[in-house]
PDB file of C-alpha atoms in Angstrom:
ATOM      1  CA  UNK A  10      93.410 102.983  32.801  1.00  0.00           C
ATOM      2  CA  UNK A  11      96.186 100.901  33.743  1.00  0.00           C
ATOM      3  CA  UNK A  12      96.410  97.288  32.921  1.00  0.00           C
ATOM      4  CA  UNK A  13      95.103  94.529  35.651  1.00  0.00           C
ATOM      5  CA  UNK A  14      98.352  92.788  37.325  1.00  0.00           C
ATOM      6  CA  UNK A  15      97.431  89.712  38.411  1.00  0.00           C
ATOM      7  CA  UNK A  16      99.519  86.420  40.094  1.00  0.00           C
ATOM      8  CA  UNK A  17      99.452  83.235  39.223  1.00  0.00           C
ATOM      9  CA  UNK A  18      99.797  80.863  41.921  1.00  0.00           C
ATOM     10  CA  UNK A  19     100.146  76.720  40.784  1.00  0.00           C
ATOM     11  CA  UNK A  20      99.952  74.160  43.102  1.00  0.00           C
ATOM     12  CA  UNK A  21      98.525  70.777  43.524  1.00  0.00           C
ATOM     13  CA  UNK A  22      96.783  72.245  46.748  1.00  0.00           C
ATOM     14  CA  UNK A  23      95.804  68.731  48.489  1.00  0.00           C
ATOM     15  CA  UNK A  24      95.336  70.578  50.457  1.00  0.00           C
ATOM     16  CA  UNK A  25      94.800  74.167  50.421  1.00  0.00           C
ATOM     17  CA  UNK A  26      95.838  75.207  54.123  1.00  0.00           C
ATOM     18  CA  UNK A  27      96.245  78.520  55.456  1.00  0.00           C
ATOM     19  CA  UNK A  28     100.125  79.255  54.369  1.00  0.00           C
ATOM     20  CA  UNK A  29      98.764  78.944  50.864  1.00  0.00           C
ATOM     21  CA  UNK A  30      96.209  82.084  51.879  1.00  0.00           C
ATOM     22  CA  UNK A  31      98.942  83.964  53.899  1.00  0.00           C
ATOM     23  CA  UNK A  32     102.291  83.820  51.429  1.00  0.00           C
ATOM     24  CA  UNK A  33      99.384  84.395  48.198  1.00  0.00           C
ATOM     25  CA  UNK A  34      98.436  87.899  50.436  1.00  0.00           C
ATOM     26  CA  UNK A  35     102.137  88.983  51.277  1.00  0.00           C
ATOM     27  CA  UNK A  36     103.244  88.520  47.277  1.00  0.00           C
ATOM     28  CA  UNK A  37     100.293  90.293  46.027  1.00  0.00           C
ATOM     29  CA  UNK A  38     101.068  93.213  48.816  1.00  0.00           C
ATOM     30  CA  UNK A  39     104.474  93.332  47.704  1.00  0.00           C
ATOM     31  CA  UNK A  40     104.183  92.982  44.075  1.00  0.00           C
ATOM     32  CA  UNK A  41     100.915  95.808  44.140  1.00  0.00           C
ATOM     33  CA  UNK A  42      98.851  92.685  42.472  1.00  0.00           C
ATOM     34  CA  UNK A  43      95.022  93.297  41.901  1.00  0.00           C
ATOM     35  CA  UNK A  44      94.250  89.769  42.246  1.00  0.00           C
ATOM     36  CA  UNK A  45      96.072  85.871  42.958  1.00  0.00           C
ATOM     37  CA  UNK A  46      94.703  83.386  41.411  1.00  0.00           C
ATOM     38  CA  UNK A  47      95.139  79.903  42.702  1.00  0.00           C
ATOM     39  CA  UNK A  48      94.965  77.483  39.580  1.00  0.00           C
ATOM     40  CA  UNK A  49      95.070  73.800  40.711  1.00  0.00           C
ATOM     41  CA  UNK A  50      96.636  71.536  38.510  1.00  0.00           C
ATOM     42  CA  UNK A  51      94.980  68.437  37.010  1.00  0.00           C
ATOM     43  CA  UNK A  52      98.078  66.009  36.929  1.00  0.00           C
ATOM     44  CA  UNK A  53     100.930  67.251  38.544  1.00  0.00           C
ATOM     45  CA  UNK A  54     104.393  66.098  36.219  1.00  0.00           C
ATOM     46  CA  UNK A  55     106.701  65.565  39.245  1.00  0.00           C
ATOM     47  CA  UNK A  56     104.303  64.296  42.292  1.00  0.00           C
ATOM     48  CA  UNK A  57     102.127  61.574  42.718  1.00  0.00           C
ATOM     49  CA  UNK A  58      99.108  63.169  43.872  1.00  0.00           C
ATOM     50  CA  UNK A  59      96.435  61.054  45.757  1.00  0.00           C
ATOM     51  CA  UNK A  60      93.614  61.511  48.606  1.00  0.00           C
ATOM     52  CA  UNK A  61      91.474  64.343  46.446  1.00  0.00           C
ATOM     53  CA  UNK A  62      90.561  64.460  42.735  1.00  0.00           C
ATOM     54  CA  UNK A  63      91.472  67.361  40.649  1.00  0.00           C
ATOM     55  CA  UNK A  64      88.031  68.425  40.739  1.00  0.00           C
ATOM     56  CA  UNK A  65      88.284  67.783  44.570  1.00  0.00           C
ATOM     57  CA  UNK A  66      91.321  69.970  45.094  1.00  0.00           C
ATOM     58  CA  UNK A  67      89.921  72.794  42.897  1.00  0.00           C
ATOM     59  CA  UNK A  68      86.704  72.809  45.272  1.00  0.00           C
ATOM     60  CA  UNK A  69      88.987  73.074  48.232  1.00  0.00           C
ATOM     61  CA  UNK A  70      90.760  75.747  46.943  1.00  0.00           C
ATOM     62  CA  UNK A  71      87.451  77.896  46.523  1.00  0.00           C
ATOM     63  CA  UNK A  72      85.944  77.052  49.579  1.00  0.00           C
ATOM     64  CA  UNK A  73      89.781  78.289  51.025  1.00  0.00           C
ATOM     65  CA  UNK A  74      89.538  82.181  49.491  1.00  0.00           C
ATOM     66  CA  UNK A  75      85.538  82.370  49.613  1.00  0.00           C
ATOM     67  CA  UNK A  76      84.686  85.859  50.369  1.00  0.00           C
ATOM     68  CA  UNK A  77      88.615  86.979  49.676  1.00  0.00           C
ATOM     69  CA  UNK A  78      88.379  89.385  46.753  1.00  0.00           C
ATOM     70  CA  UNK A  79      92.139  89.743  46.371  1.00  0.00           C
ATOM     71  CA  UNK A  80      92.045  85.840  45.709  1.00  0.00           C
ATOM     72  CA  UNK A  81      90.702  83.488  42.979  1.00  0.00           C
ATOM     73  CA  UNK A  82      90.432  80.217  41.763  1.00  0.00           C
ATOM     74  CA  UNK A  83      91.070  79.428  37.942  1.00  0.00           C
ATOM     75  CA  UNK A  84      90.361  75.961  36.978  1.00  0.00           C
ATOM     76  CA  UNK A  85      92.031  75.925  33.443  1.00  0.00           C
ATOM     77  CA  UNK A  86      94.556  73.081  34.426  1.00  0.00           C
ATOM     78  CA  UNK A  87      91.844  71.370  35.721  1.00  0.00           C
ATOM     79  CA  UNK A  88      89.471  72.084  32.858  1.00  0.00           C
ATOM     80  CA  UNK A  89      92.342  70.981  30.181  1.00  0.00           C
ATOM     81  CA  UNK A  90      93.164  67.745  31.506  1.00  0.00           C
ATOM     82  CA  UNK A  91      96.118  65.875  31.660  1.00  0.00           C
ATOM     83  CA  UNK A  92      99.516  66.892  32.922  1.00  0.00           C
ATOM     84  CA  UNK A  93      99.777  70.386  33.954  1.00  0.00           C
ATOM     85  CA  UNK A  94     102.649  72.057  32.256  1.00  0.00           C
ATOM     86  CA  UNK A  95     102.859  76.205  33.626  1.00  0.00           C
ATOM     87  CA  UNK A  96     104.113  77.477  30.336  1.00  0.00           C
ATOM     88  CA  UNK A  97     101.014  76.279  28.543  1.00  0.00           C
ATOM     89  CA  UNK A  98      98.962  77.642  31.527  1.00  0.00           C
ATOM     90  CA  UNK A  99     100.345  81.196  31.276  1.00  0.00           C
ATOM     91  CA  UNK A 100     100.265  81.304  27.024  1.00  0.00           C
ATOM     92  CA  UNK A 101      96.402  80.477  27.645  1.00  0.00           C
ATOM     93  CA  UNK A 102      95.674  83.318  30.413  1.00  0.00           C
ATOM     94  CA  UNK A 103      98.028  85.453  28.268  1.00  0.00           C
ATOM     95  CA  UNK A 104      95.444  84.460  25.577  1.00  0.00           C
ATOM     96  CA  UNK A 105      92.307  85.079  27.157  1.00  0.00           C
ATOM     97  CA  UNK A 106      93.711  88.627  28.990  1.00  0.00           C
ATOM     98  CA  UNK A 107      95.978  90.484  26.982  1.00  0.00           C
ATOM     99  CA  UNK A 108      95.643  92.870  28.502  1.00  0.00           C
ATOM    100  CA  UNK A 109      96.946  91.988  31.994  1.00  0.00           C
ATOM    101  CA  UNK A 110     100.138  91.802  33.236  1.00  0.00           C
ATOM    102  CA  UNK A 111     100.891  88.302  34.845  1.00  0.00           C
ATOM    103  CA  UNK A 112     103.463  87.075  37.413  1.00  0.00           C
ATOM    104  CA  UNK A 113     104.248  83.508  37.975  1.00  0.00           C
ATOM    105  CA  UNK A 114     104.725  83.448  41.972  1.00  0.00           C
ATOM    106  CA  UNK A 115     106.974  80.360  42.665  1.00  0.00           C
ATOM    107  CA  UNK A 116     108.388  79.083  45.989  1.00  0.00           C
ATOM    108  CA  UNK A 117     111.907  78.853  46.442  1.00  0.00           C
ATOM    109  CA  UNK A 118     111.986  74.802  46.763  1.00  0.00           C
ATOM    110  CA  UNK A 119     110.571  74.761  43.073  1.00  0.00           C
ATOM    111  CA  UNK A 120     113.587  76.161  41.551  1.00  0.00           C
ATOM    112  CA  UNK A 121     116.278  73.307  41.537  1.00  0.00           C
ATOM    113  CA  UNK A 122     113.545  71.196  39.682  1.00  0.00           C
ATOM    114  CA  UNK A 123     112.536  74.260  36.641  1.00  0.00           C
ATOM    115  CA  UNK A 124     115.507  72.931  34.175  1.00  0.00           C
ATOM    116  CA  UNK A 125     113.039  70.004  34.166  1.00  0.00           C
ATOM    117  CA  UNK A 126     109.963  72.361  33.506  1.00  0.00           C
ATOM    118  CA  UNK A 127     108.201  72.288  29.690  1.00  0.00           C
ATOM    119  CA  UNK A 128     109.622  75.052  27.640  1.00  0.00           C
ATOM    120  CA  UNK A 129     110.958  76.692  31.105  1.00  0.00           C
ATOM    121  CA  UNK A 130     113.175  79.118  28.961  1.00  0.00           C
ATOM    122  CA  UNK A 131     109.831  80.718  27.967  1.00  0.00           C
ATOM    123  CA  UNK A 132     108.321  81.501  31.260  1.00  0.00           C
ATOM    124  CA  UNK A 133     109.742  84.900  31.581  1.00  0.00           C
ATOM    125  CA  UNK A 134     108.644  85.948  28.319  1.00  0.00           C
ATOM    126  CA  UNK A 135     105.325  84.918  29.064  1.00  0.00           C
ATOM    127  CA  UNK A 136     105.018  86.296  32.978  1.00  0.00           C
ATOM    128  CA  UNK A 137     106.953  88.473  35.297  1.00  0.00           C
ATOM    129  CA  UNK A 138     108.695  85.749  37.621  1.00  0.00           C
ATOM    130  CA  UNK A 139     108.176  86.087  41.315  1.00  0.00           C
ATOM    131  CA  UNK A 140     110.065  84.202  43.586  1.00  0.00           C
ATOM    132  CA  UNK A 141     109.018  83.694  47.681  1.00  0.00           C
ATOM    133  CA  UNK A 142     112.359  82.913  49.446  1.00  0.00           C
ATOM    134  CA  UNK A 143     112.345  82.606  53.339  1.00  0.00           C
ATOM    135  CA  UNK A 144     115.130  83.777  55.818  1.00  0.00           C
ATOM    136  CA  UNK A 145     117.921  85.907  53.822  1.00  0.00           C
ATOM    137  CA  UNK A 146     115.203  86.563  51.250  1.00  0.00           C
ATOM    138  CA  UNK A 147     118.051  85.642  48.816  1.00  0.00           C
ATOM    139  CA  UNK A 148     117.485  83.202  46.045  1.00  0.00           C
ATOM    140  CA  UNK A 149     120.516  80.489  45.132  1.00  0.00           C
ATOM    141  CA  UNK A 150     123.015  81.493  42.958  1.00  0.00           C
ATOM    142  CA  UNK A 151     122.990  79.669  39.397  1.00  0.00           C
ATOM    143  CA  UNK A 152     119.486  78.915  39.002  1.00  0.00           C
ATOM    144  CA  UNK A 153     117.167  79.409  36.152  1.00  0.00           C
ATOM    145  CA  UNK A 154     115.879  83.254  35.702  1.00  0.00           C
ATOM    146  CA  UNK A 155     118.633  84.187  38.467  1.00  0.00           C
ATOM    147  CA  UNK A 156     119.032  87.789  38.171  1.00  0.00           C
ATOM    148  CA  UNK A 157     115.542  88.246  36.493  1.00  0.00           C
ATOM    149  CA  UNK A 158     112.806  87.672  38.631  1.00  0.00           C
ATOM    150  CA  UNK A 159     111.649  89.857  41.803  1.00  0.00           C
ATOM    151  CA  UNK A 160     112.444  88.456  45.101  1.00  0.00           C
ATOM    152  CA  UNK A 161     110.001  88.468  47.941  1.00  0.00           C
ATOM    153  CA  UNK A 162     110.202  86.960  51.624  1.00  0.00           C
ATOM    154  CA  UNK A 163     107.614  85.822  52.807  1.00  0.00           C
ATOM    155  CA  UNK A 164     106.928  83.760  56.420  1.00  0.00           C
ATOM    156  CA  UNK A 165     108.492  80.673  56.998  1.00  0.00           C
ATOM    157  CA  UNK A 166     105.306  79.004  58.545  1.00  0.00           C
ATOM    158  CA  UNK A 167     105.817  75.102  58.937  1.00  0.00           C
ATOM    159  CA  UNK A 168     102.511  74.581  57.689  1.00  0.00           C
ATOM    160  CA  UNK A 169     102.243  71.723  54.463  1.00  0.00           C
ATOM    161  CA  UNK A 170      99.981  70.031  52.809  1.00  0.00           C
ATOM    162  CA  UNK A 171     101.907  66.280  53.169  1.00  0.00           C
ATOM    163  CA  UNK A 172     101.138  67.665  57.143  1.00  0.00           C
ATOM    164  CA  UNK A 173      97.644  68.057  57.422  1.00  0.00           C
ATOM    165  CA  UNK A 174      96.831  64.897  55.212  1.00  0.00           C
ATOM    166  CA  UNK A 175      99.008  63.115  58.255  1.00  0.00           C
ATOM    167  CA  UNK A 176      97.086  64.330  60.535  1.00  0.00           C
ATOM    168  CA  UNK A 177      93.794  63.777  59.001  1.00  0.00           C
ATOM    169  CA  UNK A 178      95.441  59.884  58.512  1.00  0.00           C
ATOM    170  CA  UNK A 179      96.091  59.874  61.803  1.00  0.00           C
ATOM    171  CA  UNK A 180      92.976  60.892  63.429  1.00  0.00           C
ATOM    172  CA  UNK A 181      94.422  64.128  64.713  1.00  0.00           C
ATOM    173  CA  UNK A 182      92.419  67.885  64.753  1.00  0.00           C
ATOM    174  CA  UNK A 183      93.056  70.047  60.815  1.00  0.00           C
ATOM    175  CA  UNK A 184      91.373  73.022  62.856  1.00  0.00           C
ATOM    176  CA  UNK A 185      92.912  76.469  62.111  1.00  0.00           C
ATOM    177  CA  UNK A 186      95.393  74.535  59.683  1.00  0.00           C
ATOM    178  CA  UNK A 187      93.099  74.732  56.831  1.00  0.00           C
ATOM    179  CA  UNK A 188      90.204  77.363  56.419  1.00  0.00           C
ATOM    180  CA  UNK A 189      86.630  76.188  58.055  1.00  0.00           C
ATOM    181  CA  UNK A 190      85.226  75.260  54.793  1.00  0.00           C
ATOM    182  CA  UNK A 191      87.956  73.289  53.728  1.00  0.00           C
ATOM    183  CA  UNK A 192      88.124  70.954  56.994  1.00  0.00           C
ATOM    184  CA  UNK A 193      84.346  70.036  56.772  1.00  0.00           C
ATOM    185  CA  UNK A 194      84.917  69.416  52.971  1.00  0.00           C
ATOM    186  CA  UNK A 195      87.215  67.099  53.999  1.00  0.00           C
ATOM    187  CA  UNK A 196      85.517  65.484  56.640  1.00  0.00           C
ATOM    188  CA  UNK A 197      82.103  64.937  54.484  1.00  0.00           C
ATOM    189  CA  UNK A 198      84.109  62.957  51.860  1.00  0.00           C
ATOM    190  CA  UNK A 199      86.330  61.236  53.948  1.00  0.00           C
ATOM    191  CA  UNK A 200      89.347  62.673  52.183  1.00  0.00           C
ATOM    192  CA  UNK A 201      92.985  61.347  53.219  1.00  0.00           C
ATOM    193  CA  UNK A 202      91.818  58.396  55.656  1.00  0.00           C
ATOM    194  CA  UNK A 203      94.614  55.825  55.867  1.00  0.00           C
ATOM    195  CA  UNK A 204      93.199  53.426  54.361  1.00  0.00           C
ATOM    196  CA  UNK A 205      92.564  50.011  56.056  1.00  0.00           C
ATOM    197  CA  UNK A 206      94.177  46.615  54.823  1.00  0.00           C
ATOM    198  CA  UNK A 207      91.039  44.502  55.062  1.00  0.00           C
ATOM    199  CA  UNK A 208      93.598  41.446  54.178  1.00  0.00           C
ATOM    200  CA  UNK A 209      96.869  42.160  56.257  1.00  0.00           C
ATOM    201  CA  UNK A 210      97.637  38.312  55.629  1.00  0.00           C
ATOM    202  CA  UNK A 211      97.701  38.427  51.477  1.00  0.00           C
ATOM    203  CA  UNK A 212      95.834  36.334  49.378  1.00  0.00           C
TER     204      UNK A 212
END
């Protein structure tokens, strides 16, 4: 029988919206993967995540690929606690599953920052890389694993999550951004509300 290949798909996911669910289908198409999983991290190292607790996100991301079988959500960032580092994510699933073959899918934006990763000169050893790149479909000369990991376009939909919390702030409609279950988890925790000065003058 031949072994599972599964991708693993990182992200703070605040929140989930549907490019997440769209780019996650066209890499596992390309890449033949029997499953994506979505693993929301805990503590992000680079980004200042606020408006949903870990636990929050995570629940967002199921509700988003309920009744998907091709996706999953793995909570093992959120489970460890603390900051989220990928290569410890990866030697733990690698752990668990030897028996699988794993790809790291990462967008083309989170390449400049990898030199800054934990340990990044392990992640190939520890996962095929997989790389989404948008127009050309060509990743940037120079960059870590350049040459090494498997390049696949995907749509450039100007969907993010920075958006949708906006919008939310603002008042404005989330419907058809995120998936159903995701907007009225949202809206029954009153997640990314601007929040109101209730002392504009100071002290």
């Amino acid at each position: 029988m031949a072994p599972l290949r599964k991708g693993v798909f990182g992200g703070a996911f605040n929140p989930p919206h549907v490019a997440h669910l769209i780019v996650a289908h066209v890499v596992g198409e390309a890449m033949s993967l029997d499953q994506v999983l979505f693993v929301p991290s805990s503590v992000h190292p680079f980004k200042n995540e606020t408006g949903a607790s870990p636990a929050q996100r995570a629940a967002m991301a199921e509700l988003a690929v309920a009744g998907d079988r091709r996706l999953e959500v793995d909570r093992i960032e959120v489970r460890r606690g603390g900051l989220s580092y990928t290569v410890d994510t990866l030697a733990e699933l690698r752990e668990r599953e030897p028996g699988t073959e794993w790809h790291l899918i990462l967008g083309q934006d989170n390449l400049p920052e990898l030199p800054q990763w934990k340990e990044a000169q392990r992640l190939p050893e520890l996962a095929t890389i997989v790389v989404m790149t948008r127009g050309g479909g060509q990743a940037a000369p120079g960059l870590p694993f350049d040459g090494h990991a498997k390049l696949v376009p995907v749509p450039g939909l100007d969907v993010s999550s920075t958006t949708v919390r906006e919008r939310v702030a603002a008042g404005r409609s989330i419907r058809y951004w995120v998936p159903a279950g995701v907007e009225a988890f949202i809206h029954a925790r009153g997640l990314y509300r601007r929040e109101v000065d209730e002392n504009p003058g100071g002290a």
